[in-house]
Coordinates of C-alpha atoms and ligand atoms in Angstrom, one line a residue:
X1 CA 17.3 33.1 -22.5
X2 CA 15.1 35.5 -22.6
X3 CA 11.8 35.7 -22.4
X4 CA 11.4 37.2 -25.1
X5 CA 13.4 34.8 -27.2
X6 CA 11.0 32.0 -26.1
X7 CA 8.3 34.2 -27.0
X8 CA 9.2 33.8 -31.1
X9 CA 9.5 30.6 -30.4
X10 CA 5.8 30.1 -28.8
X11 CA 4.6 32.3 -31.5
X12 CA 6.4 29.8 -34.6
X13 CA 5.4 27.0 -32.6
X14 CA 1.9 28.7 -32.4
X15 CA 1.9 29.0 -36.2
X16 CA 2.3 25.0 -37.4
X17 CA -0.3 22.1 -36.0
X18 CA 1.1 18.8 -37.4
X19 CA 2.4 16.7 -34.5
X20 CA 6.4 16.8 -36.5
X21 CA 6.0 20.0 -37.2
X22 CA 5.3 21.1 -33.5
X23 CA 8.6 18.8 -32.6
X24 CA 10.7 19.7 -34.6
X25 CA 10.4 23.1 -34.0
X26 CA 10.5 22.8 -29.7
X27 CA 13.4 20.1 -30.6
X28 CA 15.4 23.3 -32.1
X29 CA 14.0 24.8 -29.2
X30 CA 15.5 22.9 -26.2
X31 CA 18.8 23.0 -28.6
X32 CA 19.4 26.5 -27.8
X33 CA 18.5 26.7 -23.7
X34 CA 20.4 25.3 -20.9
X35 CA 19.5 22.7 -19.2
X36 CA 18.6 24.4 -16.1
X37 CA 15.5 26.1 -18.7
X38 CA 15.6 22.7 -19.7
X39 CA 14.5 21.6 -16.5
X40 CA 10.9 24.1 -16.2
X41 CA 10.4 24.8 -20.2
X42 CA 8.5 21.8 -20.4
X43 CA 5.6 23.1 -17.7
X44 CA 5.7 27.0 -18.8
X45 CA 4.7 25.0 -22.7
X46 CA 2.8 23.2 -21.2
X47 CA 1.2 26.4 -19.0
X48 CA 2.6 25.2 -15.5
X49 CA 5.4 26.0 -13.5
X50 CA 5.2 21.9 -12.3
X51 CA 4.2 18.1 -12.1
X52 CA 0.8 18.4 -12.7
X53 CA 1.3 15.6 -9.7
X54 CA 2.3 18.6 -7.2
X55 CA -1.4 20.7 -7.4
X56 CA 0.6 23.6 -8.1
X57 CA -2.2 25.8 -9.0
X58 CA -2.0 30.0 -10.8
X59 CA -5.7 29.8 -9.2
X60 CA -6.0 33.3 -11.6
X61 CA -9.7 33.8 -13.4
X62 CA -9.3 36.4 -16.3
X63 CA -11.4 38.9 -14.2
X64 CA -7.2 38.6 -12.3
X65 CA -6.1 39.4 -15.2
X66 CA -8.0 41.7 -16.9
X67 CA -7.4 43.6 -13.7
X68 CA -3.8 42.8 -13.6
X69 CA -3.8 44.3 -18.0
X70 CA -6.3 47.7 -16.8
X71 CA -3.2 48.2 -14.0
X72 CA -0.2 47.9 -15.6
X73 CA -1.6 49.9 -17.9
X74 CA -3.3 53.0 -16.3
X75 CA -6.4 52.0 -17.6
X76 CA -9.7 50.7 -16.6
X77 CA -10.7 47.4 -16.1
X78 CA -14.0 47.8 -17.9
X79 CA -12.1 49.2 -21.0
X80 CA -9.4 46.8 -20.8
X81 CA -13.1 44.1 -20.7
X82 CA -14.2 46.0 -24.1
X83 CA -11.3 45.6 -26.0
X84 CA -11.0 41.6 -25.1
X85 CA -14.4 41.8 -27.1
X86 CA -13.5 42.6 -29.5
X87 CA -10.6 40.3 -30.6
X88 CA -11.5 37.8 -28.2
X89 CA -8.5 36.9 -27.0
X90 CA -7.1 38.2 -24.0
X91 CA -3.3 37.3 -25.0
X92 CA -3.7 39.6 -27.9
X93 CA -5.6 42.3 -26.5
X94 CA -2.6 42.4 -23.8
X95 CA -0.2 42.7 -26.9
X96 CA -1.8 45.1 -28.6
X97 CA -1.8 47.4 -25.3
X98 CA 1.2 47.0 -24.5
X99 CA 2.2 47.9 -28.0
X100 CA 0.1 51.2 -27.2
X101 CA 2.0 51.7 -23.9
X102 CA 5.7 51.7 -25.9
X103 CA 6.9 54.5 -23.9
X104 CA 7.3 51.8 -21.8
X105 CA 10.3 51.2 -20.9
X106 CA 11.5 47.3 -22.1
X107 CA 13.5 44.9 -19.8
X108 CA 15.0 41.9 -20.4
X109 CA 13.3 39.7 -17.9
X110 CA 15.4 36.0 -18.5
X111 CA 12.9 32.8 -18.7
X112 CA 14.4 32.1 -15.8
X113 CA 12.7 35.1 -13.6
X114 CA 9.4 35.3 -15.2
X115 CA 9.2 31.2 -14.4
X116 CA 10.3 32.4 -10.6
X117 CA 7.6 34.6 -10.0
X118 CA 4.8 32.8 -12.0
X119 CA 5.7 30.3 -9.6
X120 CA 5.1 32.8 -7.1
X121 CA 1.7 33.5 -8.1
X122 CA 1.2 29.5 -7.5
X123 CA 2.3 30.0 -3.7
X124 CA 0.1 32.5 -3.0
X125 CA -2.9 32.5 -0.7
X126 CA -5.0 33.0 1.2
X127 CA -6.9 36.5 2.4
X128 CA -5.2 39.3 -0.7
X129 CA -3.7 36.6 -2.5
X130 CA -5.8 37.6 -5.6
X131 CA -3.8 40.8 -5.5
X132 CA -0.5 40.1 -5.0
X133 CA -0.6 37.8 -8.0
X134 CA -2.5 40.4 -9.9
X135 CA 0.2 42.7 -8.8
X136 CA 3.0 40.2 -10.2
X137 CA 2.0 40.0 -13.4
X138 CA 0.9 43.9 -13.7
X139 CA 4.6 44.3 -13.3
X140 CA 5.9 41.9 -15.4
X141 CA 3.7 43.2 -18.4
X142 CA 5.1 46.7 -17.9
X143 CA 8.8 45.5 -18.0
X144 CA 8.4 42.6 -21.5
X145 CA 8.0 42.8 -24.8
X146 CA 4.8 42.9 -26.2
X147 CA 5.0 39.2 -27.9
X148 CA 6.2 38.1 -24.2
X149 CA 3.0 40.1 -23.2
X150 CA 0.7 37.9 -25.4
X151 CA 2.3 34.6 -23.8
X152 CA 3.3 35.3 -20.6
X153 CA -1.0 35.4 -19.3
X154 CA -1.3 32.5 -20.6
X155 CA 0.5 29.9 -19.0
X156 CA -1.3 30.9 -15.9
X157 CA -4.8 30.9 -17.9
X158 CA -4.1 28.1 -19.8
X159 CA -4.3 29.2 -23.3
X160 CA -1.4 28.7 -24.2
X161 CA -2.7 24.6 -26.5
X162 CA 0.5 24.4 -28.5
X163 CA 0.6 20.9 -28.0
X164 CA 3.4 20.7 -26.1
X165 CA 1.8 16.9 -24.0
X166 CA 4.6 15.1 -22.5
X167 CA 4.9 12.5 -25.4
X168 CA 5.2 15.2 -27.9
X169 CA 7.9 16.7 -25.5
X170 CA 9.9 13.4 -24.9
X171 CA 9.8 13.3 -29.2
X172 CA 11.3 16.5 -29.6
X173 CA 14.0 15.6 -27.1
X174 CA 14.8 12.8 -28.4
X175 CA 15.2 14.7 -31.9
X176 CA 17.5 17.3 -30.5
X177 CA 19.8 14.5 -29.4
X178 CA 19.6 12.3 -32.8
X179 CA 17.4 14.3 -35.2
X180 CA 14.4 11.8 -34.8
X181 CA 12.2 10.6 -32.5
X182 CA 13.7 7.0 -32.0
X183 CA 15.3 7.7 -29.0
X184 CA 11.8 8.4 -27.1
X185 CA 10.8 4.7 -26.2
X186 CA 13.9 4.6 -24.4
X187 CA 13.9 7.9 -22.5
X188 CA 9.4 7.3 -21.8
X189 CA 10.5 4.7 -19.2
X190 CA 12.3 6.9 -17.4
X191 CA 9.6 9.3 -17.5
X192 CA 7.5 6.3 -16.8
X193 CA 8.9 6.0 -13.7
X194 CA 9.3 9.3 -12.4
X195 CA 7.2 11.1 -15.0
X196 CA 8.7 14.6 -13.8
X197 CA 9.1 15.7 -17.1
X198 CA 11.9 18.9 -16.5
X199 CA 13.7 16.6 -14.1
X200 CA 14.2 13.4 -17.0
X201 CA 14.8 16.9 -19.6
X202 CA 17.7 18.4 -17.9
X203 CA 19.3 14.6 -16.7
X204 CA 18.9 13.2 -20.9
X205 CA 20.6 16.8 -21.9
X206 CA 23.3 17.7 -19.2
X207 CA 24.1 13.2 -19.4
X208 CA 22.9 12.0 -22.0
X209 CA 20.9 9.7 -23.5
X210 CA 22.9 6.1 -20.9
X211 CA 21.5 8.4 -18.2
X212 CA 17.8 7.9 -18.6
X213 CA 19.1 4.3 -16.5
X214 CA 19.6 4.9 -13.9
X215 CA 16.9 6.5 -13.0
X216 CA 15.1 4.9 -10.1
X217 CA 11.5 5.3 -8.7
X218 CA 12.0 8.2 -5.9
X219 CA 9.2 8.8 -2.5
X220 CA 7.5 11.7 -3.5
X221 CA 7.2 11.4 -7.6
X222 CA 4.3 9.3 -8.2
X223 CA 5.0 5.9 -10.5
X224 CA 2.9 5.4 -12.9
X225 CA 1.3 2.5 -13.1
X226 CA 0.6 -1.1 -14.2
X227 CA -2.3 -2.2 -16.5
X228 CA -4.0 -5.6 -16.6
X229 CA -4.9 -7.7 -19.9
X230 CA -8.1 -9.4 -19.7
X231 CA -9.2 -13.2 -20.9
X232 CA -12.5 -14.9 -20.6
X233 CA -11.9 -17.6 -18.3
X234 CA -9.2 -19.5 -16.1
X235 CA -8.5 -22.1 -19.5
X236 CA -7.1 -19.1 -21.3
X237 CA -6.0 -17.4 -18.3
X238 CA -3.5 -20.3 -18.0
X239 CA -2.9 -21.4 -20.9
X240 CA -1.7 -17.7 -21.9
X241 CA 0.1 -17.5 -18.0
X242 CA 0.6 -20.5 -17.2
X243 CA 1.6 -20.9 -13.5
X244 CA -0.6 -17.4 -11.7
X245 CA -0.2 -15.4 -8.6
X246 CA -5.0 -15.6 -8.0
X247 CA -5.4 -12.6 -5.6
X248 CA -9.2 -10.6 -6.2
X249 CA -9.2 -7.8 -7.9
X250 CA -11.1 -5.0 -6.0
X251 CA -14.0 -3.0 -7.4
X252 CA -12.8 0.5 -5.8
X253 CA -10.0 2.8 -5.6
X254 CA -6.5 2.5 -7.2
X255 CA -3.7 4.0 -4.9
X256 CA -0.4 4.2 -4.1
X257 CA 0.6 5.3 -1.4
X258 CA 3.8 7.3 -0.8
X259 CA 5.8 7.2 2.4
X260 CA 9.0 9.2 4.0
X261 CA 10.6 8.6 7.4
X262 CA 10.8 11.5 9.3
X263 CA 15.0 12.4 9.7
X264 CA 14.3 13.9 13.0
X265 CA 18.5 14.6 13.7
X266 CA 17.7 17.2 16.6
X267 CA 14.8 19.4 18.7
X268 CA 15.5 22.5 16.2
X269 CA 14.8 19.4 13.5
X270 CA 12.0 18.0 15.1
X271 CA 9.6 21.3 15.7
X272 CA 8.9 20.4 11.6
X273 CA 7.6 16.9 12.1
X274 CA 3.7 17.5 12.1
X275 CA 2.3 16.4 15.8
X276 CA 5.2 14.5 16.1
X277 CA 4.7 12.2 13.3
X278 CA 7.0 9.6 12.6
X279 CA 5.7 9.2 8.7
X280 CA 5.1 11.7 6.1
X281 CA 3.0 10.1 3.3
X282 CA 1.2 10.8 0.3
X283 CA -1.6 9.5 -1.6
X284 CA -1.2 9.5 -5.2
X285 CA -4.6 8.0 -7.5
X286 CA -3.9 6.2 -11.3
X287 CA -3.9 9.5 -13.0
X288 CA -1.5 10.6 -10.8
X289 CA -3.5 13.2 -8.7
X290 CA -2.2 14.3 -5.6
X291 CA -5.3 13.3 -2.8
X292 CA -3.3 12.6 0.0
X293 CA -5.8 15.2 2.2
X294 CA -8.8 13.1 1.1
X295 CA -8.1 10.0 2.8
X296 CA -6.3 11.3 6.9
X297 CA -8.0 7.9 7.2
X298 CA -4.9 6.3 5.7
X299 CA -2.5 8.1 6.8
X300 CA -3.5 8.1 9.8
X301 CA -3.5 3.9 9.7
X302 CA 0.6 4.2 8.0
X303 CA 1.6 6.1 11.9
X304 CA 0.6 2.2 13.1
X305 CA 0.6 -0.4 10.9
X306 CA 3.7 0.6 8.9
X307 CA 7.5 0.0 9.4
X308 CA 10.7 1.3 6.9
X309 CA 12.6 4.4 6.1
X310 CA 10.9 4.7 2.9
X311 CA 8.3 3.4 1.0
X312 CA 6.0 2.7 -2.0
X313 CA 2.9 0.4 -2.6
X314 CA 0.1 0.0 -4.4
X315 CA -3.7 -1.1 -3.8
X316 CA -6.3 -1.0 -4.2
X317 CA -8.5 1.2 -0.9
X318 CA -12.9 -0.1 -0.5
X319 CA -15.3 1.3 1.5
X320 CA -15.9 -1.5 4.4
X321 CA -18.7 -2.2 6.8
X322 CA -17.7 -3.8 10.0
X323 CA -20.9 -4.6 11.0
X324 CA -21.2 -6.8 8.1
X325 CA -17.3 -7.7 7.9
X326 CA -17.6 -6.5 4.0
X327 CA -16.3 -4.5 0.8
X328 CA -18.3 -1.9 0.2
X329 CA -19.8 -1.3 -3.5
X330 CA -18.1 0.7 -6.1
X331 CA -20.7 3.6 -5.6
X332 CA -19.9 3.9 -2.3
X333 CA -17.0 4.1 -2.1
X334 CA -16.4 6.8 -4.5
X335 CA -17.7 8.8 -2.2
X336 CA -14.7 9.2 -0.9
X337 CA -12.9 11.1 -3.4
X338 CA -13.9 14.8 -2.3
X339 CA -12.1 17.6 -1.5
X340 CA -13.8 18.8 1.2
X341 CA -15.8 17.6 5.0
X342 CA -13.3 14.4 4.4
X343 CA -13.4 14.0 8.5
X344 CA -17.1 13.2 7.6
X345 CA -16.8 11.1 5.1
X346 CA -14.3 9.4 6.4
X347 CA -16.1 8.1 9.8
X348 CA -19.2 7.4 7.4
X349 CA -17.5 5.5 5.1
X350 CA -14.1 3.7 7.1
X351 CA -12.1 2.1 3.9
X352 CA -9.6 -0.4 3.6
X353 CA -6.3 -0.1 2.5
X354 CA -5.7 -4.0 0.3
X355 CA -1.9 -3.8 -0.7
X356 CA -0.5 -5.7 -3.7
X357 CA 2.2 -4.7 -4.4
X358 CA 6.1 -2.7 -4.1
X359 CA 7.5 -0.5 -5.7
X360 CA 10.5 0.8 -3.5
X361 CA 11.8 0.4 0.2
X362 CA 14.3 1.4 2.4
X363 CA 15.8 3.5 -0.2
X364 CA 15.8 0.6 -2.7
X365 CA 13.7 0.3 -5.9
X366 CA 11.5 -2.8 -6.2
X367 CA 10.4 -2.4 -10.1
X368 CA 12.9 -5.1 -11.3
X369 CA 12.6 -7.5 -8.5
X370 CA 9.8 -10.2 -9.6
X371 CA 5.9 -10.6 -7.8
X372 CA 7.0 -13.0 -5.6
X373 CA 9.7 -10.7 -3.7
X374 CA 8.1 -8.3 -4.0
X375 CA 4.8 -9.2 -2.1
X376 CA 7.1 -11.1 0.8
X377 CA 8.8 -8.5 1.3
X378 CA 4.9 -6.1 1.5
X379 CA 4.4 -8.7 3.8
X380 CA 7.4 -7.7 6.6
X381 CA 6.3 -3.6 5.3
X382 CA 2.5 -4.1 6.6
X383 CA 2.0 -4.7 10.6
X384 CA 0.2 -8.4 11.1
X385 CA -2.2 -6.4 13.2
X386 CA -2.6 -4.0 10.9
X387 CA -6.4 -3.0 10.3
X388 CA -6.5 0.0 7.9
X389 CA -3.9 -1.6 5.8
X390 CA -3.9 -5.3 4.8
X391 CA -1.7 -7.3 2.4
X392 CA -4.5 -9.1 0.0
X393 CA -4.6 -12.2 -0.7
X394 CA -2.8 -14.5 -2.7
X395 CA -2.7 -17.5 -4.3
X396 CA -0.1 -19.6 -6.9
X397 CA -2.9 -21.8 -8.8
X398 CA -1.4 -23.7 -11.8
X399 CA -4.9 -25.4 -12.3
X400 CA -7.2 -23.9 -14.7
X401 CA -10.2 -25.0 -12.3
X402 CA -8.7 -24.1 -8.8
X403 CA -8.7 -20.4 -10.5
X404 CA -12.3 -20.6 -11.4
X405 CA -13.1 -21.4 -7.9
X406 CA -11.0 -19.1 -6.9
X407 CA -13.6 -15.9 -9.2
X408 CA -16.5 -17.5 -7.8
X409 CA -15.2 -17.3 -4.6
X410 CA -14.6 -13.9 -5.1
X411 CA -17.5 -12.6 -6.7
X412 CA -19.4 -14.7 -3.9
X413 CA -17.8 -11.8 -1.6
X414 CA -18.8 -9.4 -4.1
X415 CA -16.1 -8.2 -5.7
X416 CA -15.0 -7.7 -9.1
X417 CA -13.4 -10.6 -10.1
X418 CA -9.5 -12.0 -10.5
X419 CA -6.2 -11.0 -11.1
X420 CA -3.9 -13.2 -12.0
X421 CA -0.1 -12.4 -11.9
X422 CA 2.8 -14.0 -13.8
X423 CA 4.7 -14.6 -10.7
X424 CA 8.1 -13.9 -12.0
X425 CA 7.5 -10.4 -13.2
X426 CA 8.6 -7.5 -12.8
X427 CA 6.3 -3.8 -12.0
X428 CA 7.3 -2.3 -15.7
X429 CA 5.0 1.9 -15.0
X430 CA 2.7 2.8 -16.7
X431 CA 2.6 -0.8 -19.5
X432 CA -0.7 -3.0 -19.6
X433 CA 0.0 -6.9 -20.6
X434 CA 0.3 -10.3 -20.2
X435 CA 2.1 -10.3 -17.1
X436 CA -0.8 -9.0 -15.5
X437 CA -4.5 -10.5 -16.3
X438 CA -8.2 -9.3 -14.4
X439 CA -10.7 -11.6 -15.5
X440 CA -13.8 -9.9 -14.8
X441 CA -17.9 -10.7 -13.9
X442 CA -18.5 -7.9 -16.9
X443 CA -17.6 -9.1 -18.9
X444 CA -19.2 -12.9 -18.8
X445 CA -23.5 -11.2 -18.4
X446 CA -23.7 -13.2 -21.5
X447 CA -26.9 -15.5 -19.5
X448 CA -30.4 -13.2 -20.7
X449 CA -32.4 -15.4 -18.8
X450 CA -33.1 -16.0 -15.0
X451 CA -33.0 -18.5 -13.0
X452 CA -35.5 -20.0 -11.0
X453 CA -33.8 -22.3 -7.8
X454 CA -35.1 -24.2 -5.4
X455 CA -32.8 -22.4 -1.7
X456 CA -31.2 -25.4 0.4
X457 CA -29.5 -24.0 3.2
X458 CA -27.4 -21.3 4.7
X459 CA -25.0 -20.2 6.1
X460 CA -24.7 -18.7 9.5
X461 CA -24.6 -14.4 8.6
X462 CA -20.6 -12.6 10.1
X463 CA -21.1 -8.9 11.9
X464 CA -24.6 -7.9 11.0
X465 CA -25.7 -10.6 9.0
X466 CA -25.5 -12.3 12.0
X467 CA -27.9 -10.4 14.0
X468 CA -29.9 -11.8 10.5
X469 CA -28.5 -15.3 11.9
X470 CA -28.4 -15.9 7.6
X471 CA -25.8 -15.4 5.5
X472 CA -24.7 -16.7 2.4
X473 CA -27.7 -19.5 0.6
X474 CA -27.1 -22.5 -1.2
X475 CA -29.9 -22.7 -4.0
X476 CA -30.0 -25.6 -6.3
X477 CA -31.6 -26.9 -9.2
X478 CA -34.2 -29.5 -9.8
X479 CA -32.5 -32.9 -11.8
X480 CA -36.1 -34.6 -12.8
X481 CA -34.9 -38.0 -14.4
X482 CA -33.1 -38.2 -10.3
X483 CA -35.5 -36.6 -8.7
X484 CA -32.4 -35.1 -6.7
X485 CA -31.5 -31.3 -6.4
X486 CA -28.1 -30.1 -6.8
X487 CA -26.7 -27.2 -6.2
X488 CA -25.5 -24.8 -8.6
X489 CA -24.9 -20.8 -6.9
X490 CA -23.7 -19.5 -3.5
X491 CA -25.7 -15.6 -3.2
X492 CA -22.9 -14.0 -0.9
X493 CA -24.9 -10.0 -1.8
X494 CA -27.3 -8.2 -3.6
X495 CA -30.0 -8.9 -1.4
X496 CA -31.2 -5.6 0.7
X497 CA -31.6 -6.1 4.5
X498 CA -35.6 -6.8 3.9
X499 CA -34.6 -9.2 2.1
X500 CA -32.1 -11.2 3.6
X501 CA -35.1 -11.3 6.3
X502 CA -37.6 -12.6 4.6
X503 CA -36.2 -16.1 3.7
X504 CA -34.5 -15.3 6.9
X505 CA -37.7 -16.4 8.0
X506 CA -39.0 -18.3 5.0
X507 CA -36.6 -20.3 5.4
X508 CA -37.0 -21.1 9.5
X509 CA -40.5 -22.9 9.1
X510 CA -38.3 -25.8 6.8
X511 CA -35.2 -26.7 8.6
X512 CA -33.8 -30.0 8.2
X513 CA -32.3 -32.2 10.8
X514 CA -29.8 -32.4 8.3
X515 CA -29.0 -32.3 4.8
X516 CA -32.0 -33.6 3.1
X517 CA -31.0 -37.1 1.4
X518 CA -32.8 -35.6 -2.4
X519 CA -29.8 -33.3 -1.8
X520 CA -26.8 -33.4 -3.6
X521 CA -24.3 -30.9 -2.6
X522 CA -19.5 -31.4 -2.8
X523 CA -18.0 -31.3 1.4
X524 CA -17.3 -27.2 -0.2
X525 CA -20.7 -26.7 -0.6
X526 CA -22.1 -27.9 2.5
X527 CA -23.9 -25.3 5.5
X528 CA -24.5 -24.9 8.8
X529 CA -28.4 -24.9 8.2
X530 CA -30.6 -27.1 5.6
X531 CA -33.8 -26.5 4.8
X532 CA -36.4 -27.9 3.1
X533 CA -37.6 -28.0 -0.8
X534 CA -39.9 -24.8 -0.1
X535 CA -39.0 -21.4 -1.2
X536 CA -38.2 -20.5 -5.2
X537 CA -35.7 -17.8 -5.7
X538 CA -35.7 -16.4 -9.5
X539 CA -31.7 -16.0 -10.0
X540 CA -30.2 -13.9 -12.5
X541 CA -26.3 -13.9 -13.2
X542 CA -23.6 -13.1 -15.7
X543 CA -23.4 -16.4 -17.8
X544 CA -23.1 -20.0 -16.3
X545 CA -20.0 -21.7 -16.2
X546 CA -18.3 -24.9 -16.2
X547 CA -18.4 -26.5 -12.1
X548 CA -16.1 -28.7 -10.7
X549 CA -17.8 -28.3 -7.2
X550 CA -21.4 -27.8 -8.3
X551 CA -23.1 -31.3 -8.1
X552 CA -25.2 -29.9 -11.0
X553 CA -22.7 -29.1 -13.4
X554 CA -22.8 -25.8 -12.8
X555 CA -22.6 -22.7 -10.9
X556 CA -24.1 -19.0 -11.8
X557 CA -21.7 -16.4 -12.0
X558 CA -22.6 -13.4 -9.5
X559 CA -25.8 -14.4 -8.9
X560 CA -27.9 -12.3 -7.9
X561 CA -32.1 -12.1 -6.5
X562 CA -34.6 -10.9 -9.2
X563 CA -37.5 -11.8 -6.9
X564 CA -39.7 -14.2 -5.1
X565 CA -40.8 -16.9 -6.7
X566 CA -44.1 -18.0 -4.2
X567 CA -45.7 -19.3 -6.7
X568 CA -43.5 -22.2 -8.3
X569 CA -43.2 -25.0 -6.4
X570 CA -39.6 -26.2 -5.9
X571 CA -40.0 -28.7 -8.9
X572 CA -40.8 -26.1 -11.1
X573 CA -37.6 -24.6 -10.5
X574 CA -35.5 -24.4 -13.4
X575 CA -34.4 -27.9 -14.7
X576 CA -31.2 -29.8 -14.7
X577 CA -32.2 -30.4 -18.6
X578 CA -33.1 -26.9 -18.4
X579 CA -30.2 -25.5 -17.7
X580 CA -28.0 -27.7 -19.9
X581 CA -29.6 -26.4 -22.7
X582 CA -29.7 -22.3 -21.6
X583 CA -25.3 -23.6 -21.2
X584 CA -25.1 -24.4 -23.8
X585 CA -27.3 -21.6 -26.5
X586 CA -25.5 -19.0 -23.7
X587 CA -21.9 -20.6 -25.7
X588 CA -23.7 -21.2 -28.7
Ligands
AMP1 P1 -7.1 -1.5 -15.7 O1 -7.0 -1.1 -15.7 O2 -8.8 -1.8 -16.5 O3 -6.2 -2.5 -16.4 O4 -7.7 -2.8 -14.5 C1 -6.5 -2.6 -13.1 C2 -8.0 -2.2 -12.3 O5 -8.2 -3.0 -11.8 C3 -6.1 -1.5 -11.2 O6 -6.1 -0.5 -12.0 C4 -7.1 -1.2 -10.3 O7 -7.9 -0.3 -9.4 C5 -8.3 -2.7 -9.8 N1 -7.6 -4.0 -8.9 C6 -8.1 -4.4 -8.5 N2 -8.3 -5.6 -7.4 C7 -6.9 -5.3 -8.7 C8 -5.5 -6.5 -7.8 N3 -5.1 -7.2 -7.2 N4 -4.4 -6.1 -8.2 C9 -3.4 -4.8 -9.1 N5 -4.8 -4.7 -9.5 C10 -6.2 -4.3 -9.4

């Protein structure tokens, strides 16, 4: 198709606003395109030359376009700028100016030709590139008709605004084939595996709609990521999905890592392989953004810690503090998502990549395989002594209490909660279903009141905390009738270095040789160091939930220190009766 004809379609589409009308007009346009054209037109309709995840940008500001117009029509830049101010639309100005220079001979340029030139613009980099980009456009302005010029200049400016979203384009393909949108969901399934619009559209038209059944993942094309539903208790989760695989829910950055071994066939090819690297690696975000350059440490770790011909794996990247052996909060991890000073940030905030799924390996799609199989394969991919790329732990659970205990454990480790996944579930790109269920602490922020707890003991810390000599601290409430202390939480995070030091100093004065008699503590909660009842901490939590492990019968979800209550004696701490009432009122 000639670009001029394409431009008149764009003009036609611009006159309508309902999605249905746009879909119909796009379908008509598609029906007149050659399949090769259909592979690129979806991108032109969106003001691009390739899928957004390729990161090919025009990098042209309005000023460069003004220059191109001035150059093409032999005008001064201020004159063009003034004209644009009067019309308020650069596209319209270029159209009018082109009309005024009708003496220039129009050429019949094809869509393919113009696309090729636009592609060249995205490839120009470095010194003088703004000029070469403007030159390319200027030359096109001199060759194309006025209407084509109008739409051409809107493409690099991202001002087409035709309402041609990915979904509308898929609707239009369905409309072209059967006159309605009924095939869209079928085509969309393929698009979710390979969100390369041009490729999908061209394939469907060339091979028929059943081709979508055969479309499988491709290393270097991000797959739409699967999402989770939410429930608010272990019991609800087990009731809904039965036996499940429970993993920690990390509060980091979801990344999809694409790995392809370089094919080194001979000396000649070897030169193209950078620094004798084994793998070409690409990293994508949940929004399908290519972010490889932000994570050089993950790229390096793939070299050392992964073994395959090719693979696509998914996981969560988190900042990691090697001295304390703990993950960093999201606010720190997110500092790794930056374009500049990447090396410095990587040094300051080293990452762990907690891999939890495998979508493709050694030339074979894993999407249709049950989760248990994908996990097993993922394990085979990662070296057992890997340090940056880790297999996320998982446990098969059928008992809601066990699920809650894991939730408490991970919250205690400063994580976000848990993910419970159906062991037999396949990976459904882009879907949000009950095959994955999240249980997060933030949904259960139901406790308005704080609880005053007595420090009963603590565990020796790891890493940096080992220097403090204190890690997690066991706290309890007081049962007046039996005059006993019953456990309610183990606090492992949320305290400043200063607070840890104070707690340690205060505890040291009250250390007990063995567990004090007035303590009732389950075996799982035994501490390295016991402390006589003396120190009272005011503790905030998200929820009070029933517990089989804590002897008060309750557990505080996501407990964190509000302040030291030096003014309170241990008998003044919150009592078991008060907790019972608090838990009931929270429920109501
Ligand atoms: P949502 O997008 O709200 O459905 O929540 C799912 C998000 O949790 C994912 O996008 C991941 O970034 C994150 N996440 C953390 N840990 C896991 C895990 N073990 N499995 C899957 N997603 C996880």
